[in-house]
């Protein structure tokens, strides 16, 4: 999926509901995509991520944001660099697995004392 994100000039995510929102956004962020989305799609993301995306809430605003980015390659390049930098703040699957393993280890040690 990374290649598809990298080929796109702009990743547009007018997500209003559904599952997998965080995963879709994380994939776009990790690929350095220039992103136009709404506030709902950014729930749970830290300021570093929120500062590198364009926010739109209405159809007209989405259209304006997309058009501005398509006509401004320098801005797209700038936002892509910011997005890649923000990607370093995201938790990876490996981070999550290590935390889970650590939690299980603690739980097993604590449980064996009872």
JSON list of C-alpha atoms in Angstrom, two decimals:
[
{"chain": "A", "resi": 1, "resn": "UNK", "atom": "CA", "xyz": [0.00, 0.00, 0.00]},
{"chain": "A", "resi": 2, "resn": "UNK", "atom": "CA", "xyz": [2.94, 2.32, 0.64]},
{"chain": "A", "resi": 3, "resn": "UNK", "atom": "CA", "xyz": [3.63, 2.62, -3.10]},
{"chain": "A", "resi": 4, "resn": "UNK", "atom": "CA", "xyz": [0.08, 3.74, -3.84]},
{"chain": "A", "resi": 5, "resn": "UNK", "atom": "CA", "xyz": [0.26, 6.45, -1.21]},
{"chain": "A", "resi": 6, "resn": "UNK", "atom": "CA", "xyz": [3.65, 7.59, -2.47]},
{"chain": "A", "resi": 7, "resn": "UNK", "atom": "CA", "xyz": [2.37, 7.93, -6.06]},
{"chain": "A", "resi": 8, "resn": "UNK", "atom": "CA", "xyz": [-0.54, 10.16, -5.11]},
{"chain": "A", "resi": 9, "resn": "UNK", "atom": "CA", "xyz": [-0.04, 13.93, -5.06]},
{"chain": "A", "resi": 10, "resn": "UNK", "atom": "CA", "xyz": [-2.67, 14.28, -2.32]},
{"chain": "A", "resi": 11, "resn": "UNK", "atom": "CA", "xyz": [-4.32, 11.72, 0.00]},
{"chain": "A", "resi": 12, "resn": "UNK", "atom": "CA", "xyz": [-7.93, 12.75, 0.60]},
{"chain": "A", "resi": 13, "resn": "UNK", "atom": "CA", "xyz": [-9.73, 11.23, 3.57]},
{"chain": "A", "resi": 14, "resn": "UNK", "atom": "CA", "xyz": [-13.23, 12.64, 4.08]},
{"chain": "A", "resi": 15, "resn": "UNK", "atom": "CA", "xyz": [-13.95, 9.90, 6.59]},
{"chain": "A", "resi": 16, "resn": "UNK", "atom": "CA", "xyz": [-17.12, 10.35, 8.61]},
{"chain": "A", "resi": 17, "resn": "UNK", "atom": "CA", "xyz": [-17.50, 6.90, 10.14]},
{"chain": "A", "resi": 18, "resn": "UNK", "atom": "CA", "xyz": [-16.32, 3.34, 9.94]},
{"chain": "A", "resi": 19, "resn": "UNK", "atom": "CA", "xyz": [-13.54, 1.19, 11.21]},
{"chain": "A", "resi": 20, "resn": "UNK", "atom": "CA", "xyz": [-9.89, 1.36, 10.30]},
{"chain": "A", "resi": 21, "resn": "UNK", "atom": "CA", "xyz": [-9.68, 5.16, 10.23]},
{"chain": "A", "resi": 22, "resn": "UNK", "atom": "CA", "xyz": [-6.55, 5.22, 12.39]},
{"chain": "A", "resi": 23, "resn": "UNK", "atom": "CA", "xyz": [-4.87, 2.53, 10.27]},
{"chain": "A", "resi": 24, "resn": "UNK", "atom": "CA", "xyz": [-5.63, 4.33, 6.99]},
{"chain": "A", "resi": 25, "resn": "UNK", "atom": "CA", "xyz": [-4.32, 7.60, 8.35]},
{"chain": "A", "resi": 26, "resn": "UNK", "atom": "CA", "xyz": [-1.21, 5.95, 9.81]},
{"chain": "A", "resi": 27, "resn": "UNK", "atom": "CA", "xyz": [-0.39, 4.36, 6.44]},
{"chain": "A", "resi": 28, "resn": "UNK", "atom": "CA", "xyz": [-0.74, 7.71, 4.70]},
{"chain": "A", "resi": 29, "resn": "UNK", "atom": "CA", "xyz": [1.38, 9.47, 7.33]},
{"chain": "A", "resi": 30, "resn": "UNK", "atom": "CA", "xyz": [4.15, 6.85, 7.23]},
{"chain": "A", "resi": 31, "resn": "UNK", "atom": "CA", "xyz": [4.34, 7.19, 3.45]},
{"chain": "A", "resi": 32, "resn": "UNK", "atom": "CA", "xyz": [4.82, 10.96, 3.67]},
{"chain": "A", "resi": 33, "resn": "UNK", "atom": "CA", "xyz": [1.52, 11.67, 1.94]},
{"chain": "A", "resi": 34, "resn": "UNK", "atom": "CA", "xyz": [0.14, 15.17, 1.71]},
{"chain": "A", "resi": 35, "resn": "UNK", "atom": "CA", "xyz": [-3.19, 14.75, 3.49]},
{"chain": "A", "resi": 36, "resn": "UNK", "atom": "CA", "xyz": [-6.53, 16.54, 3.35]},
{"chain": "A", "resi": 37, "resn": "UNK", "atom": "CA", "xyz": [-8.92, 15.20, 5.96]},
{"chain": "A", "resi": 38, "resn": "UNK", "atom": "CA", "xyz": [-11.39, 16.19, 8.64]},
{"chain": "A", "resi": 39, "resn": "UNK", "atom": "CA", "xyz": [-11.06, 16.49, 12.41]},
{"chain": "A", "resi": 40, "resn": "UNK", "atom": "CA", "xyz": [-12.73, 13.12, 12.97]},
{"chain": "A", "resi": 41, "resn": "UNK", "atom": "CA", "xyz": [-9.91, 11.34, 11.13]},
{"chain": "A", "resi": 42, "resn": "UNK", "atom": "CA", "xyz": [-7.34, 12.94, 13.41]},
{"chain": "A", "resi": 43, "resn": "UNK", "atom": "CA", "xyz": [-8.83, 11.80, 16.71]},
{"chain": "A", "resi": 44, "resn": "UNK", "atom": "CA", "xyz": [-6.11, 10.29, 18.85]},
{"chain": "A", "resi": 45, "resn": "UNK", "atom": "CA", "xyz": [-3.22, 11.78, 16.90]},
{"chain": "A", "resi": 46, "resn": "UNK", "atom": "CA", "xyz": [-0.76, 14.09, 18.57]},
{"chain": "A", "resi": 47, "resn": "UNK", "atom": "CA", "xyz": [-0.11, 17.70, 17.58]},
{"chain": "A", "resi": 48, "resn": "UNK", "atom": "CA", "xyz": [2.86, 16.78, 15.33]},
{"chain": "A", "resi": 49, "resn": "UNK", "atom": "CA", "xyz": [0.50, 14.87, 13.06]},
{"chain": "A", "resi": 50, "resn": "UNK", "atom": "CA", "xyz": [-2.34, 17.38, 13.24]},
{"chain": "A", "resi": 51, "resn": "UNK", "atom": "CA", "xyz": [-0.02, 20.22, 12.20]},
{"chain": "A", "resi": 52, "resn": "UNK", "atom": "CA", "xyz": [1.06, 18.60, 8.93]},
{"chain": "A", "resi": 53, "resn": "UNK", "atom": "CA", "xyz": [-2.37, 17.94, 7.42]},
{"chain": "A", "resi": 54, "resn": "UNK", "atom": "CA", "xyz": [-4.94, 20.20, 5.79]},
{"chain": "A", "resi": 55, "resn": "UNK", "atom": "CA", "xyz": [-8.28, 20.16, 7.58]},
{"chain": "A", "resi": 56, "resn": "UNK", "atom": "CA", "xyz": [-11.59, 20.43, 5.74]},
{"chain": "A", "resi": 57, "resn": "UNK", "atom": "CA", "xyz": [-15.10, 19.80, 7.00]},
{"chain": "A", "resi": 58, "resn": "UNK", "atom": "CA", "xyz": [-17.34, 20.60, 4.02]},
{"chain": "A", "resi": 59, "resn": "UNK", "atom": "CA", "xyz": [-17.28, 19.45, 0.40]},
{"chain": "A", "resi": 60, "resn": "UNK", "atom": "CA", "xyz": [-16.42, 22.96, -0.80]},
{"chain": "A", "resi": 61, "resn": "UNK", "atom": "CA", "xyz": [-13.60, 23.27, 1.70]},
{"chain": "A", "resi": 62, "resn": "UNK", "atom": "CA", "xyz": [-12.21, 19.86, 0.67]},
{"chain": "A", "resi": 63, "resn": "UNK", "atom": "CA", "xyz": [-12.30, 20.95, -2.99]},
{"chain": "A", "resi": 64, "resn": "UNK", "atom": "CA", "xyz": [-10.49, 24.23, -2.24]},
{"chain": "A", "resi": 65, "resn": "UNK", "atom": "CA", "xyz": [-7.82, 22.55, -0.11]},
{"chain": "A", "resi": 66, "resn": "UNK", "atom": "CA", "xyz": [-7.18, 19.88, -2.76]},
{"chain": "A", "resi": 67, "resn": "UNK", "atom": "CA", "xyz": [-7.00, 22.41, -5.59]},
{"chain": "A", "resi": 68, "resn": "UNK", "atom": "CA", "xyz": [-4.60, 24.64, -3.65]},
{"chain": "A", "resi": 69, "resn": "UNK", "atom": "CA", "xyz": [-2.29, 21.70, -2.95]},
{"chain": "A", "resi": 70, "resn": "UNK", "atom": "CA", "xyz": [-2.40, 20.40, -6.52]},
{"chain": "A", "resi": 71, "resn": "UNK", "atom": "CA", "xyz": [-1.36, 23.82, -7.84]},
{"chain": "A", "resi": 72, "resn": "UNK", "atom": "CA", "xyz": [1.41, 24.33, -5.28]},
{"chain": "A", "resi": 73, "resn": "UNK", "atom": "CA", "xyz": [4.16, 21.69, -5.56]},
{"chain": "A", "resi": 74, "resn": "UNK", "atom": "CA", "xyz": [6.40, 23.57, -3.11]},
{"chain": "A", "resi": 75, "resn": "UNK", "atom": "CA", "xyz": [3.71, 23.42, -0.42]},
{"chain": "A", "resi": 76, "resn": "UNK", "atom": "CA", "xyz": [3.13, 19.72, -1.12]},
{"chain": "A", "resi": 77, "resn": "UNK", "atom": "CA", "xyz": [6.86, 19.05, -0.72]},
{"chain": "A", "resi": 78, "resn": "UNK", "atom": "CA", "xyz": [6.95, 21.02, 2.53]},
{"chain": "A", "resi": 79, "resn": "UNK", "atom": "CA", "xyz": [3.92, 19.18, 3.95]},
{"chain": "A", "resi": 80, "resn": "UNK", "atom": "CA", "xyz": [5.34, 15.82, 2.85]},
{"chain": "A", "resi": 81, "resn": "UNK", "atom": "CA", "xyz": [8.53, 16.52, 4.81]},
{"chain": "A", "resi": 82, "resn": "UNK", "atom": "CA", "xyz": [6.49, 17.51, 7.87]},
{"chain": "A", "resi": 83, "resn": "UNK", "atom": "CA", "xyz": [4.38, 14.36, 7.51]},
{"chain": "A", "resi": 84, "resn": "UNK", "atom": "CA", "xyz": [7.46, 12.13, 7.35]},
{"chain": "A", "resi": 85, "resn": "UNK", "atom": "CA", "xyz": [8.83, 13.83, 10.47]},
{"chain": "A", "resi": 86, "resn": "UNK", "atom": "CA", "xyz": [5.49, 13.33, 12.24]},
{"chain": "A", "resi": 87, "resn": "UNK", "atom": "CA", "xyz": [5.54, 9.66, 11.26]},
{"chain": "A", "resi": 88, "resn": "UNK", "atom": "CA", "xyz": [8.41, 9.12, 13.67]},
{"chain": "A", "resi": 89, "resn": "UNK", "atom": "CA", "xyz": [6.00, 9.88, 16.53]},
{"chain": "A", "resi": 90, "resn": "UNK", "atom": "CA", "xyz": [3.62, 7.06, 15.60]},
{"chain": "A", "resi": 91, "resn": "UNK", "atom": "CA", "xyz": [3.59, 3.80, 17.48]},
{"chain": "A", "resi": 92, "resn": "UNK", "atom": "CA", "xyz": [4.64, 0.85, 15.33]},
{"chain": "A", "resi": 93, "resn": "UNK", "atom": "CA", "xyz": [3.30, -2.72, 15.47]},
{"chain": "A", "resi": 94, "resn": "UNK", "atom": "CA", "xyz": [6.65, -3.71, 16.95]},
{"chain": "A", "resi": 95, "resn": "UNK", "atom": "CA", "xyz": [6.26, -1.10, 19.72]},
{"chain": "A", "resi": 96, "resn": "UNK", "atom": "CA", "xyz": [2.78, -2.39, 20.50]},
{"chain": "A", "resi": 97, "resn": "UNK", "atom": "CA", "xyz": [3.92, -6.02, 20.53]},
{"chain": "A", "resi": 98, "resn": "UNK", "atom": "CA", "xyz": [6.81, -5.20, 22.87]},
{"chain": "A", "resi": 99, "resn": "UNK", "atom": "CA", "xyz": [4.47, -3.37, 25.27]},
{"chain": "A", "resi": 100, "resn": "UNK", "atom": "CA", "xyz": [2.03, -6.26, 25.21]},
{"chain": "A", "resi": 101, "resn": "UNK", "atom": "CA", "xyz": [4.80, -8.79, 25.87]},
{"chain": "A", "resi": 102, "resn": "UNK", "atom": "CA", "xyz": [6.05, -6.67, 28.76]},
{"chain": "A", "resi": 103, "resn": "UNK", "atom": "CA", "xyz": [2.55, -6.40, 30.23]},
{"chain": "A", "resi": 104, "resn": "UNK", "atom": "CA", "xyz": [2.06, -10.17, 29.99]},
{"chain": "A", "resi": 105, "resn": "UNK", "atom": "CA", "xyz": [5.42, -10.76, 31.60]},
{"chain": "A", "resi": 106, "resn": "UNK", "atom": "CA", "xyz": [4.53, -8.51, 34.53]},
{"chain": "A", "resi": 107, "resn": "UNK", "atom": "CA", "xyz": [1.11, -10.12, 34.83]},
{"chain": "A", "resi": 108, "resn": "UNK", "atom": "CA", "xyz": [2.60, -13.60, 34.85]},
{"chain": "A", "resi": 109, "resn": "UNK", "atom": "CA", "xyz": [5.15, -12.68, 37.55]},
{"chain": "A", "resi": 110, "resn": "UNK", "atom": "CA", "xyz": [2.50, -10.97, 39.65]},
{"chain": "A", "resi": 111, "resn": "UNK", "atom": "CA", "xyz": [0.10, -13.90, 39.22]},
{"chain": "A", "resi": 112, "resn": "UNK", "atom": "CA", "xyz": [2.71, -16.45, 40.27]},
{"chain": "A", "resi": 113, "resn": "UNK", "atom": "CA", "xyz": [3.08, -14.72, 43.66]},
{"chain": "A", "resi": 114, "resn": "UNK", "atom": "CA", "xyz": [-0.50, -15.32, 44.70]}
]
